[in-house]
């Protein structure tokens, strides 16, 4: 490797020893006879000091560095209580690995506010900022701990197709693609496939999945390409078994993040105080009562953004389930309970982060439901076949990763939570 140490690895044991560090030149100051640079690596920053009279050639090369150039620097690690970390590298040898063009399209350390589009246009530079990196470290932790919980509970990690001939399963618009001359679609969720897997005997599956949705949203909570934790589980008694997994997975991941990621949480100024389990349940009928006090809302209406905001103002808890939705508010595969669906949404500070349900497993009932909703069963033949030769009762949920992070980290825009966001206007970088 090009470095002997990361900034974070150096301590008193290394003083007076020769070390090699590597990273980005965040800042450089030339005082004439002496010059200082701040070098940034994955874990932190360190000072490099160059002295002109020691090596004029080297000094010249050092002070010619542009900000954000990538270098490898070798020298003695010297104690200096006045600088960051309490030590500096006294420069002896340097290799310029990549000289950065100047001026930079945006700064990394400047306090000047750049607009969000400029940040996204220059995302690789934007991601050099500590607070932006921290989001993705927490994202990684969330996925790791959610998976850890699901693995403990016997879920099998699977990957289902993202290109399919089966058209939209719900009201969502899908991206149409040309598949060797045939029409195909990018999946809007793994819904149909994870249900099909319930007919195999795997019993419990999870997928860290891509969703592609061709909706022309222009909101701070919708992406056209997003990721989710999807689960499906068989032999459930009701949707309550699925809700238990959703809340326990959230609680487990949050607790582990609080234990392991305090550095990132501090950087982002978040101290999430989550309620203990079980999370509150609010029936759709109660939601109607609450909303009708302050807005026009009919039983059967969809709970949209305005409704979610108003509801959260009237509920003390920051995270809660809405349960017992009207059947017509949920997709065809949701299991009915009279005029209700055995379905739930998980709301986090007034925004849906997950939807789930017990599904219909009975072939005839499924056909009947699709006919009632005038869905062309021809488009779903392979899906329906999975229900003909032995399908156990089952249910599951889709849980938006960016949605969770946005709420957990109090971020204003969902685009902060995905590396290279895709929205109606943005297809690059
Ligand atoms: P909403 O009504 O909030 O647009 P939805 O009900 O259409 O969401 P579902 O089909 O229930 O979404 O998808 C399951 C989960 O996936 C959602 O609860 C959400 O967390 C996430 N999700 C869905 N669509 C998007 C999107 N366009 N951008 C980001 N996350 C999404
Ligand atoms: Mg939903």
Tab-separated table of C-alpha atoms and ligand atoms in Angstrom:
chain	number	residue	atom	x	y	z
A	1	UNK	CA	0.000	0.000	0.000
A	2	UNK	CA	1.029	3.582	-0.562
A	3	UNK	CA	0.754	4.518	3.112
A	4	UNK	CA	2.268	3.077	6.275
A	5	UNK	CA	-0.414	4.644	8.473
A	6	UNK	CA	-3.807	6.307	8.364
A	7	UNK	CA	-3.991	9.547	10.351
A	8	UNK	CA	-6.043	7.820	13.040
A	9	UNK	CA	-3.469	5.078	13.573
A	10	UNK	CA	-0.631	7.339	14.612
A	11	UNK	CA	0.199	7.802	18.272
A	12	UNK	CA	3.100	8.306	20.639
A	13	UNK	CA	4.588	4.967	19.611
A	14	UNK	CA	5.301	6.484	16.194
A	15	UNK	CA	7.006	9.689	17.342
A	16	UNK	CA	10.510	10.118	15.933
A	17	UNK	CA	9.865	7.296	13.453
A	18	UNK	CA	9.648	7.457	9.682
A	19	UNK	CA	6.085	7.177	8.358
A	20	UNK	CA	4.320	7.494	5.014
A	21	UNK	CA	0.912	9.062	4.756
A	22	UNK	CA	-1.305	9.624	1.730
A	23	UNK	CA	-4.428	11.593	0.915
A	24	UNK	CA	-5.821	14.903	-0.302
A	25	UNK	CA	-4.177	18.278	0.319
A	26	UNK	CA	-6.952	20.184	1.992
A	27	UNK	CA	-5.072	23.382	2.576
A	28	UNK	CA	-1.554	24.709	2.127
A	29	UNK	CA	0.166	27.758	3.633
A	30	UNK	CA	3.549	29.038	2.514
A	31	UNK	CA	5.259	31.275	5.061
A	32	UNK	CA	8.479	31.672	3.038
A	33	UNK	CA	10.997	29.539	4.847
A	34	UNK	CA	8.447	27.060	6.116
A	35	UNK	CA	5.166	25.722	4.697
A	36	UNK	CA	2.317	23.718	6.156
A	37	UNK	CA	-0.299	21.522	4.550
A	38	UNK	CA	-3.304	19.757	5.974
A	39	UNK	CA	-3.608	16.298	4.503
A	40	UNK	CA	-6.941	14.479	4.688
A	41	UNK	CA	-7.422	10.734	4.566
A	42	UNK	CA	-10.375	8.454	5.191
A	43	UNK	CA	-10.211	8.856	8.968
A	44	UNK	CA	-9.031	12.381	9.607
A	45	UNK	CA	-6.469	15.102	9.046
A	46	UNK	CA	-2.800	15.651	9.774
A	47	UNK	CA	-0.234	18.367	9.330
A	48	UNK	CA	2.727	18.139	6.983
A	49	UNK	CA	5.531	20.624	7.562
A	50	UNK	CA	8.181	21.412	4.954
A	51	UNK	CA	11.295	23.468	5.655
A	52	UNK	CA	12.916	25.287	2.739
A	53	UNK	CA	16.517	25.099	3.872
A	54	UNK	CA	16.313	21.314	4.293
A	55	UNK	CA	15.552	20.703	0.600
A	56	UNK	CA	14.790	23.609	-1.741
A	57	UNK	CA	13.604	21.394	-4.625
A	58	UNK	CA	11.191	19.499	-2.452
A	59	UNK	CA	9.937	22.733	-0.866
A	60	UNK	CA	9.210	24.208	-4.288
A	61	UNK	CA	7.263	21.140	-5.319
A	62	UNK	CA	5.365	21.168	-2.016
A	63	UNK	CA	4.223	24.785	-2.211
A	64	UNK	CA	3.160	24.328	-5.839
A	65	UNK	CA	0.475	21.820	-4.794
A	66	UNK	CA	-3.083	22.787	-5.580
A	67	UNK	CA	-5.863	22.185	-3.088
A	68	UNK	CA	-7.328	18.647	-3.256
A	69	UNK	CA	-4.297	17.194	-5.026
A	70	UNK	CA	-3.498	13.642	-3.984
A	71	UNK	CA	-0.049	13.030	-2.568
A	72	UNK	CA	2.040	10.525	-0.720
A	73	UNK	CA	4.342	12.062	1.878
A	74	UNK	CA	7.159	10.483	3.795
A	75	UNK	CA	9.079	11.841	6.730
A	76	UNK	CA	9.598	11.860	10.452
A	77	UNK	CA	6.589	11.874	12.719
A	78	UNK	CA	7.318	14.644	15.154
A	79	UNK	CA	5.498	15.569	18.317
A	80	UNK	CA	3.974	19.065	18.149
A	81	UNK	CA	1.309	19.847	20.689
A	82	UNK	CA	0.225	22.957	18.812
A	83	UNK	CA	-1.204	21.125	15.784
A	84	UNK	CA	-4.116	18.745	15.164
A	85	UNK	CA	-3.500	15.279	16.638
A	86	UNK	CA	-0.433	16.567	18.533
A	87	UNK	CA	2.071	15.576	15.851
A	88	UNK	CA	3.248	16.622	12.391
A	89	UNK	CA	5.060	14.975	9.541
A	90	UNK	CA	8.370	16.629	8.781
A	91	UNK	CA	8.510	16.266	5.012
A	92	UNK	CA	11.409	14.315	3.593
A	93	UNK	CA	10.009	12.845	0.359
A	94	UNK	CA	6.854	13.476	-1.610
A	95	UNK	CA	5.137	11.959	-4.596
A	96	UNK	CA	2.335	13.806	-6.374
A	97	UNK	CA	-0.132	11.055	-7.253
A	98	UNK	CA	-2.632	13.366	-8.901
A	99	UNK	CA	-2.497	17.138	-9.229
A	100	UNK	CA	-5.981	18.682	-8.863
A	101	UNK	CA	-7.120	21.213	-11.437
A	102	UNK	CA	-7.757	24.728	-10.151
A	103	UNK	CA	-10.064	26.360	-9.398
A	104	UNK	CA	-12.207	23.672	-7.775
A	105	UNK	CA	-15.865	23.653	-8.869
A	106	UNK	CA	-16.751	23.731	-5.177
A	107	UNK	CA	-14.786	23.789	-1.959
A	108	UNK	CA	-14.433	20.959	0.495
A	109	UNK	CA	-13.608	22.942	3.623
A	110	UNK	CA	-15.044	26.343	2.748
A	111	UNK	CA	-17.963	27.376	4.833
A	112	UNK	CA	-19.584	29.056	1.805
A	113	UNK	CA	-22.925	27.508	1.021
A	114	UNK	CA	-23.180	26.002	-2.413
A	115	UNK	CA	-26.615	25.145	-3.747
A	116	UNK	CA	-27.772	21.558	-3.755
A	117	UNK	CA	-27.578	21.173	-7.542
A	118	UNK	CA	-23.948	22.298	-7.595
A	119	UNK	CA	-23.251	19.803	-4.849
A	120	UNK	CA	-24.909	16.991	-6.784
A	121	UNK	CA	-23.223	18.017	-10.050
A	122	UNK	CA	-19.905	17.661	-8.233
A	123	UNK	CA	-20.886	14.754	-6.050
A	124	UNK	CA	-17.418	13.177	-5.773
A	125	UNK	CA	-16.106	16.396	-4.267
A	126	UNK	CA	-19.245	16.852	-2.185
A	127	UNK	CA	-18.717	13.383	-0.704
A	128	UNK	CA	-15.278	14.420	0.563
A	129	UNK	CA	-17.026	16.457	3.252
A	130	UNK	CA	-17.087	14.714	6.615
A	131	UNK	CA	-20.775	15.236	7.237
A	132	UNK	CA	-21.738	13.818	3.828
A	133	UNK	CA	-19.459	10.828	4.229
A	134	UNK	CA	-21.059	10.218	7.616
A	135	UNK	CA	-24.483	9.757	5.987
A	136	UNK	CA	-23.138	6.888	3.920
A	137	UNK	CA	-21.321	5.351	6.848
A	138	UNK	CA	-24.628	5.322	8.737
A	139	UNK	CA	-26.344	3.974	5.628
A	140	UNK	CA	-23.829	1.133	5.502
A	141	UNK	CA	-24.381	0.491	9.212
A	142	UNK	CA	-28.164	0.443	8.831
A	143	UNK	CA	-28.015	-2.113	6.025
A	144	UNK	CA	-25.493	-4.196	7.944
A	145	UNK	CA	-27.514	-4.251	11.168
A	146	UNK	CA	-30.884	-4.719	9.477
A	147	UNK	CA	-29.387	-7.696	7.603
A	148	UNK	CA	-27.808	-8.973	10.812
A	149	UNK	CA	-31.196	-8.915	12.526
A	150	UNK	CA	-32.941	-10.636	9.622
A	151	UNK	CA	-30.240	-13.311	9.364
A	152	UNK	CA	-30.666	-14.012	13.088
A	153	UNK	CA	-34.370	-14.472	12.447
A	154	UNK	CA	-33.741	-17.041	9.715
A	155	UNK	CA	-34.209	-14.859	6.614
A	156	UNK	CA	-32.365	-15.896	3.465
A	157	UNK	CA	-30.709	-13.150	1.443
A	158	UNK	CA	-31.946	-13.299	-2.154
A	159	UNK	CA	-31.681	-11.314	-5.378
A	160	UNK	CA	-34.667	-11.238	-7.695
A	161	UNK	CA	-34.750	-9.908	-11.290
A	162	UNK	CA	-34.828	-6.194	-11.904
A	163	UNK	CA	-35.823	-6.647	-15.547
A	164	UNK	CA	-39.177	-8.281	-16.069
A	165	UNK	CA	-41.941	-8.861	-18.595
A	166	UNK	CA	-44.624	-8.595	-15.896
A	167	UNK	CA	-46.077	-5.133	-15.952
A	168	UNK	CA	-46.821	-2.822	-13.053
A	169	UNK	CA	-48.222	-4.516	-9.967
A	170	UNK	CA	-49.853	-1.413	-8.559
A	171	UNK	CA	-50.725	2.092	-9.619
A	172	UNK	CA	-47.057	2.940	-10.083
A	173	UNK	CA	-45.633	4.012	-13.435
A	174	UNK	CA	-42.833	1.782	-14.696
A	175	UNK	CA	-39.842	2.321	-16.981
A	176	UNK	CA	-40.261	0.497	-20.250
A	177	UNK	CA	-37.138	-0.906	-21.878
A	178	UNK	CA	-36.261	-2.620	-25.130
A	179	UNK	CA	-35.200	-6.174	-24.323
A	180	UNK	CA	-33.855	-7.612	-27.589
A	181	UNK	CA	-36.871	-6.306	-29.411
A	182	UNK	CA	-39.364	-7.305	-26.714
A	183	UNK	CA	-41.004	-4.945	-24.250
A	184	UNK	CA	-39.676	-5.294	-20.728
A	185	UNK	CA	-39.898	-3.207	-17.565
A	186	UNK	CA	-37.644	-2.229	-14.704
A	187	UNK	CA	-39.260	-3.586	-11.557
A	188	UNK	CA	-41.007	-1.145	-9.253
A	189	UNK	CA	-40.278	-3.489	-6.309
A	190	UNK	CA	-39.437	-7.184	-5.735
A	191	UNK	CA	-43.036	-7.756	-4.642
A	192	UNK	CA	-44.101	-10.370	-7.192
A	193	UNK	CA	-40.858	-12.350	-7.032
A	194	UNK	CA	-40.552	-12.420	-3.278
A	195	UNK	CA	-44.122	-13.682	-3.076
A	196	UNK	CA	-43.338	-16.363	-5.673
A	197	UNK	CA	-40.432	-17.444	-3.458
A	198	UNK	CA	-42.928	-18.216	-0.703
A	199	UNK	CA	-44.026	-21.207	-2.805
A	200	UNK	CA	-40.513	-22.695	-2.664
A	201	UNK	CA	-40.087	-23.571	1.011
A	202	UNK	CA	-37.469	-20.905	1.728
A	203	UNK	CA	-40.086	-19.556	4.161
A	204	UNK	CA	-38.268	-16.294	4.969
A	205	UNK	CA	-36.417	-14.183	2.425
A	206	UNK	CA	-35.017	-10.674	2.381
A	207	UNK	CA	-33.552	-8.545	-0.331
A	208	UNK	CA	-31.721	-5.235	-0.312
A	209	UNK	CA	-33.542	-4.173	-3.431
A	210	UNK	CA	-33.600	-1.523	-6.126
A	211	UNK	CA	-36.931	0.108	-6.936
A	212	UNK	CA	-37.452	1.883	-10.252
A	213	UNK	CA	-40.458	4.138	-10.482
A	214	UNK	CA	-41.230	6.286	-13.504
A	215	UNK	CA	-43.376	8.744	-11.575
A	216	UNK	CA	-42.859	12.384	-12.340
A	217	UNK	CA	-42.527	13.342	-8.707
A	218	UNK	CA	-40.738	16.474	-7.789
A	219	UNK	CA	-40.684	16.135	-4.039
A	220	UNK	CA	-38.051	15.916	-1.328
A	221	UNK	CA	-39.129	12.339	-0.501
A	222	UNK	CA	-39.315	10.581	-3.873
A	223	UNK	CA	-36.558	9.215	-6.072
A	224	UNK	CA	-36.989	7.475	-9.406
A	225	UNK	CA	-34.380	4.934	-8.397
A	226	UNK	CA	-34.352	4.020	-4.738
A	227	UNK	CA	-33.362	1.174	-2.453
A	228	UNK	CA	-35.248	-0.766	0.165
A	229	UNK	CA	-35.082	-3.672	2.559
A	230	UNK	CA	-37.735	-6.090	1.379
A	231	UNK	CA	-38.858	-9.134	3.294
A	232	UNK	CA	-41.406	-11.862	2.756
A	233	UNK	CA	-42.284	-14.558	5.290
A	234	UNK	CA	-44.496	-17.640	5.116
A	235	UNK	CA	-46.745	-19.429	7.601
A	236	UNK	CA	-47.713	-16.206	9.328
A	237	UNK	CA	-50.790	-15.974	11.448
A	238	UNK	CA	-51.551	-12.397	10.394
A	239	UNK	CA	-49.884	-9.135	9.353
A	240	UNK	CA	-48.983	-8.657	13.034
A	241	UNK	CA	-46.155	-11.184	12.618
A	242	UNK	CA	-44.766	-9.021	9.809
A	243	UNK	CA	-45.106	-5.804	11.826
A	244	UNK	CA	-43.138	-7.397	14.642
A	245	UNK	CA	-40.232	-7.998	12.267
A	246	UNK	CA	-40.455	-4.418	10.922
A	247	UNK	CA	-40.310	-2.822	14.361
A	248	UNK	CA	-37.714	-5.183	15.783
A	249	UNK	CA	-35.488	-4.694	12.750
A	250	UNK	CA	-35.735	-0.904	13.171
A	251	UNK	CA	-35.063	-1.068	16.893
A	252	UNK	CA	-32.137	-3.465	16.481
A	253	UNK	CA	-30.480	-1.385	13.752
A	254	UNK	CA	-30.974	1.882	15.666
A	255	UNK	CA	-29.534	0.468	18.894
A	256	UNK	CA	-26.487	-0.907	17.076
A	257	UNK	CA	-25.939	2.380	15.233
A	258	UNK	CA	-26.148	4.304	18.516
A	259	UNK	CA	-23.520	1.954	19.959
A	260	UNK	CA	-21.156	1.887	17.003
A	261	UNK	CA	-21.566	5.150	15.096
A	262	UNK	CA	-21.501	7.942	17.668
A	263	UNK	CA	-18.772	9.731	15.695
A	264	UNK	CA	-20.980	10.028	12.620
A	265	UNK	CA	-24.099	10.866	14.644
A	266	UNK	CA	-22.216	13.676	16.395
A	267	UNK	CA	-21.004	15.063	13.073
A	268	UNK	CA	-24.596	15.167	11.865
A	269	UNK	CA	-25.824	16.614	15.184
A	270	UNK	CA	-28.391	13.886	15.701
A	271	UNK	CA	-29.364	12.257	18.932
A	272	UNK	CA	-32.259	10.025	17.955
A	273	UNK	CA	-34.460	9.092	20.867
A	274	UNK	CA	-36.660	6.308	19.621
A	275	UNK	CA	-39.625	4.936	21.549
A	276	UNK	CA	-39.364	1.453	22.991
A	277	UNK	CA	-41.158	-1.521	21.463
A	278	UNK	CA	-43.882	-2.148	20.528
A	279	UNK	CA	-44.425	0.965	18.402
A	280	UNK	CA	-47.821	2.612	18.641
A	281	UNK	CA	-50.572	1.342	16.312
A	282	UNK	CA	-53.227	3.715	14.981
A	283	UNK	CA	-56.197	2.353	13.075
A	284	UNK	CA	-57.073	3.997	9.772
A	285	UNK	CA	-60.523	4.781	11.222
A	286	UNK	CA	-58.878	6.774	14.032
A	287	UNK	CA	-56.741	8.572	11.453
A	288	UNK	CA	-59.936	9.600	9.649
A	289	UNK	CA	-61.352	11.021	12.872
A	290	UNK	CA	-58.187	12.988	13.603
A	291	UNK	CA	-57.914	14.364	10.052
A	292	UNK	CA	-61.582	15.263	9.702
A	293	UNK	CA	-61.243	17.724	12.602
A	294	UNK	CA	-58.938	19.871	10.484
A	295	UNK	CA	-59.323	18.950	6.818
A	296	UNK	CA	-61.576	17.505	4.164
A	297	UNK	CA	-61.030	13.792	4.290
A	298	UNK	CA	-63.302	10.872	3.440
A	299	UNK	CA	-63.068	7.279	4.596
A	300	UNK	CA	-61.238	5.444	1.794
A	301	UNK	CA	-59.063	8.407	0.786
A	302	UNK	CA	-55.348	7.932	0.440
A	303	UNK	CA	-53.141	9.306	3.206
A	304	UNK	CA	-50.874	11.694	1.285
A	305	UNK	CA	-48.173	14.104	2.397
A	306	UNK	CA	-50.523	16.761	3.821
A	307	UNK	CA	-52.464	14.117	5.698
A	308	UNK	CA	-49.281	12.547	7.058
A	309	UNK	CA	-48.022	15.923	8.276
A	310	UNK	CA	-51.273	16.785	9.991
A	311	UNK	CA	-51.488	13.343	11.557
A	312	UNK	CA	-47.970	13.503	12.977
A	313	UNK	CA	-48.817	16.838	14.637
A	314	UNK	CA	-51.635	15.049	16.435
A	315	UNK	CA	-49.671	11.983	17.505
A	316	UNK	CA	-47.042	12.221	20.237
A	317	UNK	CA	-44.884	9.305	19.111
A	318	UNK	CA	-42.275	9.921	16.424
A	319	UNK	CA	-42.651	6.466	14.890
A	320	UNK	CA	-45.915	4.549	14.620
A	321	UNK	CA	-47.902	2.138	12.481
A	322	UNK	CA	-51.119	2.923	10.649
A	323	UNK	CA	-53.130	-0.298	10.465
A	324	UNK	CA	-56.426	-1.602	9.072
A	325	UNK	CA	-56.440	0.371	5.835
A	326	UNK	CA	-59.491	0.323	3.590
A	327	UNK	CA	-59.091	-2.477	1.062
A	328	UNK	CA	-59.319	-0.051	-1.860
A	329	UNK	CA	-56.316	1.902	-0.584
A	330	UNK	CA	-54.001	-1.102	-0.965
A	331	UNK	CA	-52.803	-3.189	-3.943
A	332	UNK	CA	-54.666	-6.239	-5.257
A	333	UNK	CA	-52.492	-8.743	-3.394
A	334	UNK	CA	-53.336	-7.387	0.085
A	335	UNK	CA	-55.361	-9.858	2.136
A	336	UNK	CA	-58.866	-8.552	2.926
A	337	UNK	CA	-60.432	-8.521	6.372
A	338	UNK	CA	-63.989	-7.490	5.520
A	339	UNK	CA	-63.786	-3.999	4.053
A	340	UNK	CA	-60.274	-3.581	5.395
A	341	UNK	CA	-56.891	-4.795	4.164
A	342	UNK	CA	-54.537	-6.662	6.461
A	343	UNK	CA	-52.003	-3.987	5.675
A	344	UNK	CA	-49.903	-1.432	7.521
A	345	UNK	CA	-47.668	1.551	6.926
A	346	UNK	CA	-44.840	2.524	9.242
A	347	UNK	CA	-44.665	6.295	9.698
A	348	UNK	CA	-41.534	8.077	10.923
A	349	UNK	CA	-42.002	11.770	11.793
A	350	UNK	CA	-44.946	12.052	9.462
A	351	UNK	CA	-43.511	10.168	6.478
A	352	UNK	CA	-44.141	6.629	5.308
A	353	UNK	CA	-40.939	4.606	5.539
A	354	UNK	CA	-42.454	1.163	5.066
A	355	UNK	CA	-45.584	-0.552	3.753
A	356	UNK	CA	-46.467	-4.142	4.395
A	357	UNK	CA	-49.299	-6.628	4.542
A	358	UNK	CA	-50.480	-10.136	4.765
A	359	UNK	CA	-50.994	-11.211	1.147
A	360	UNK	CA	-53.658	-13.290	-0.497
A	361	UNK	CA	-52.297	-16.838	-0.859
A	362	UNK	CA	-55.447	-18.471	-2.211
A	363	UNK	CA	-55.314	-18.718	-6.005
A	364	UNK	CA	-59.057	-18.310	-6.577
A	365	UNK	CA	-59.341	-15.410	-4.179
A	366	UNK	CA	-56.429	-13.696	-5.903
A	367	UNK	CA	-58.018	-14.129	-9.334
A	368	UNK	CA	-61.307	-12.782	-8.019
A	369	UNK	CA	-59.621	-9.759	-6.495
A	370	UNK	CA	-57.757	-9.008	-9.730
A	371	UNK	CA	-60.960	-9.298	-11.720
A	372	UNK	CA	-62.746	-6.929	-9.322
A	373	UNK	CA	-59.984	-4.415	-9.889
A	374	UNK	CA	-60.030	-5.021	-13.657
A	375	UNK	CA	-56.404	-6.099	-13.721
A	376	UNK	CA	-55.444	-8.079	-16.801
A	377	UNK	CA	-54.445	-11.460	-15.364
A	378	UNK	CA	-52.674	-12.326	-18.653
A	379	UNK	CA	-49.870	-9.960	-17.621
A	380	UNK	CA	-49.362	-11.908	-14.409
A	381	UNK	CA	-49.510	-15.535	-15.593
A	382	UNK	CA	-46.161	-16.618	-14.157
A	383	UNK	CA	-46.871	-14.900	-10.867
A	384	UNK	CA	-50.292	-16.530	-10.656
A	385	UNK	CA	-48.855	-19.962	-11.503
A	386	UNK	CA	-46.861	-19.822	-8.291
A	387	UNK	CA	-50.175	-19.880	-6.398
A	388	UNK	CA	-51.558	-22.969	-8.131
A	389	UNK	CA	-49.383	-25.739	-6.723
A	390	UNK	CA	-49.194	-25.077	-3.007
A	391	UNK	CA	-48.729	-21.596	-1.547
A	392	UNK	CA	-48.624	-21.021	2.231
A	393	UNK	CA	-50.089	-17.943	3.969
A	394	UNK	CA	-47.515	-15.185	3.833
A	395	UNK	CA	-46.781	-11.502	4.161
A	396	UNK	CA	-43.977	-8.993	4.027
A	397	UNK	CA	-42.918	-5.401	3.755
A	398	UNK	CA	-40.885	-2.956	1.685
A	399	UNK	CA	-38.843	-0.542	3.784
A	400	UNK	CA	-37.244	2.462	2.067
A	401	UNK	CA	-33.598	2.840	3.046
A	402	UNK	CA	-33.343	6.485	1.972
A	403	UNK	CA	-36.672	7.257	3.663
A	404	UNK	CA	-35.466	5.767	6.938
A	405	UNK	CA	-32.151	7.637	6.790
A	406	UNK	CA	-33.793	10.915	5.903
A	407	UNK	CA	-35.910	10.735	9.031
A	408	UNK	CA	-33.352	9.152	11.338
A	409	UNK	CA	-30.758	11.805	10.443
A	410	UNK	CA	-33.224	14.729	10.165
A	411	UNK	CA	-32.245	15.466	6.568
A	412	UNK	CA	-34.409	17.753	4.501
A	413	UNK	CA	-34.003	16.036	1.145
A	414	UNK	CA	-34.014	12.330	0.321
A	415	UNK	CA	-31.321	12.969	-2.304
A	416	UNK	CA	-28.823	13.410	0.560
A	417	UNK	CA	-29.209	9.694	1.309
A	418	UNK	CA	-28.281	8.175	-2.051
A	419	UNK	CA	-24.894	8.558	-3.727
A	420	UNK	CA	-26.033	9.593	-7.191
A	421	UNK	CA	-29.730	10.474	-7.035
A	422	UNK	CA	-32.007	9.844	-9.974
A	423	UNK	CA	-34.975	12.146	-10.275
A	424	UNK	CA	-37.070	13.470	-13.104
A	425	UNK	CA	-34.440	16.041	-14.021
A	426	UNK	CA	-31.280	14.263	-13.021
A	427	UNK	CA	-29.635	11.429	-14.913
A	428	UNK	CA	-26.025	12.495	-14.259
A	429	UNK	CA	-23.525	12.054	-12.749
B	1	LIG	P1	-45.458	6.971	-1.162
B	1	LIG	O1	-46.938	6.826	-1.099
B	1	LIG	O2	-44.868	7.597	0.051
B	1	LIG	O3	-44.979	7.563	-2.436
B	1	LIG	P2	-45.596	4.166	-1.787
B	1	LIG	O4	-46.715	3.778	-0.890
B	1	LIG	O5	-45.838	4.362	-3.228
B	1	LIG	O6	-44.855	5.461	-1.186
B	1	LIG	P3	-44.572	1.521	-1.539
B	1	LIG	O7	-44.961	0.997	-2.865
B	1	LIG	O8	-45.393	1.179	-0.363
B	1	LIG	O9	-44.411	3.109	-1.639
B	1	LIG	O10	-43.023	1.134	-1.317
B	1	LIG	C1	-42.488	0.667	-0.077
B	1	LIG	C2	-41.512	1.659	0.515
B	1	LIG	O11	-40.496	2.001	-0.429
B	1	LIG	C3	-42.142	2.972	0.900
B	1	LIG	O12	-42.721	2.897	2.179
B	1	LIG	C4	-40.958	3.914	0.868
B	1	LIG	O13	-40.213	3.811	2.052
B	1	LIG	C5	-40.107	3.367	-0.273
B	1	LIG	N1	-40.376	4.081	-1.518
B	1	LIG	C6	-41.360	3.859	-2.387
B	1	LIG	N2	-41.327	4.687	-3.436
B	1	LIG	C7	-40.255	5.484	-3.240
B	1	LIG	C8	-39.667	6.537	-3.988
B	1	LIG	N3	-40.176	6.949	-5.142
B	1	LIG	N4	-38.558	7.124	-3.483
B	1	LIG	C9	-38.035	6.707	-2.322
B	1	LIG	N5	-38.541	5.707	-1.575
B	1	LIG	C10	-39.639	5.093	-2.007
B	2	LIG	MG1	-46.796	2.409	0.625
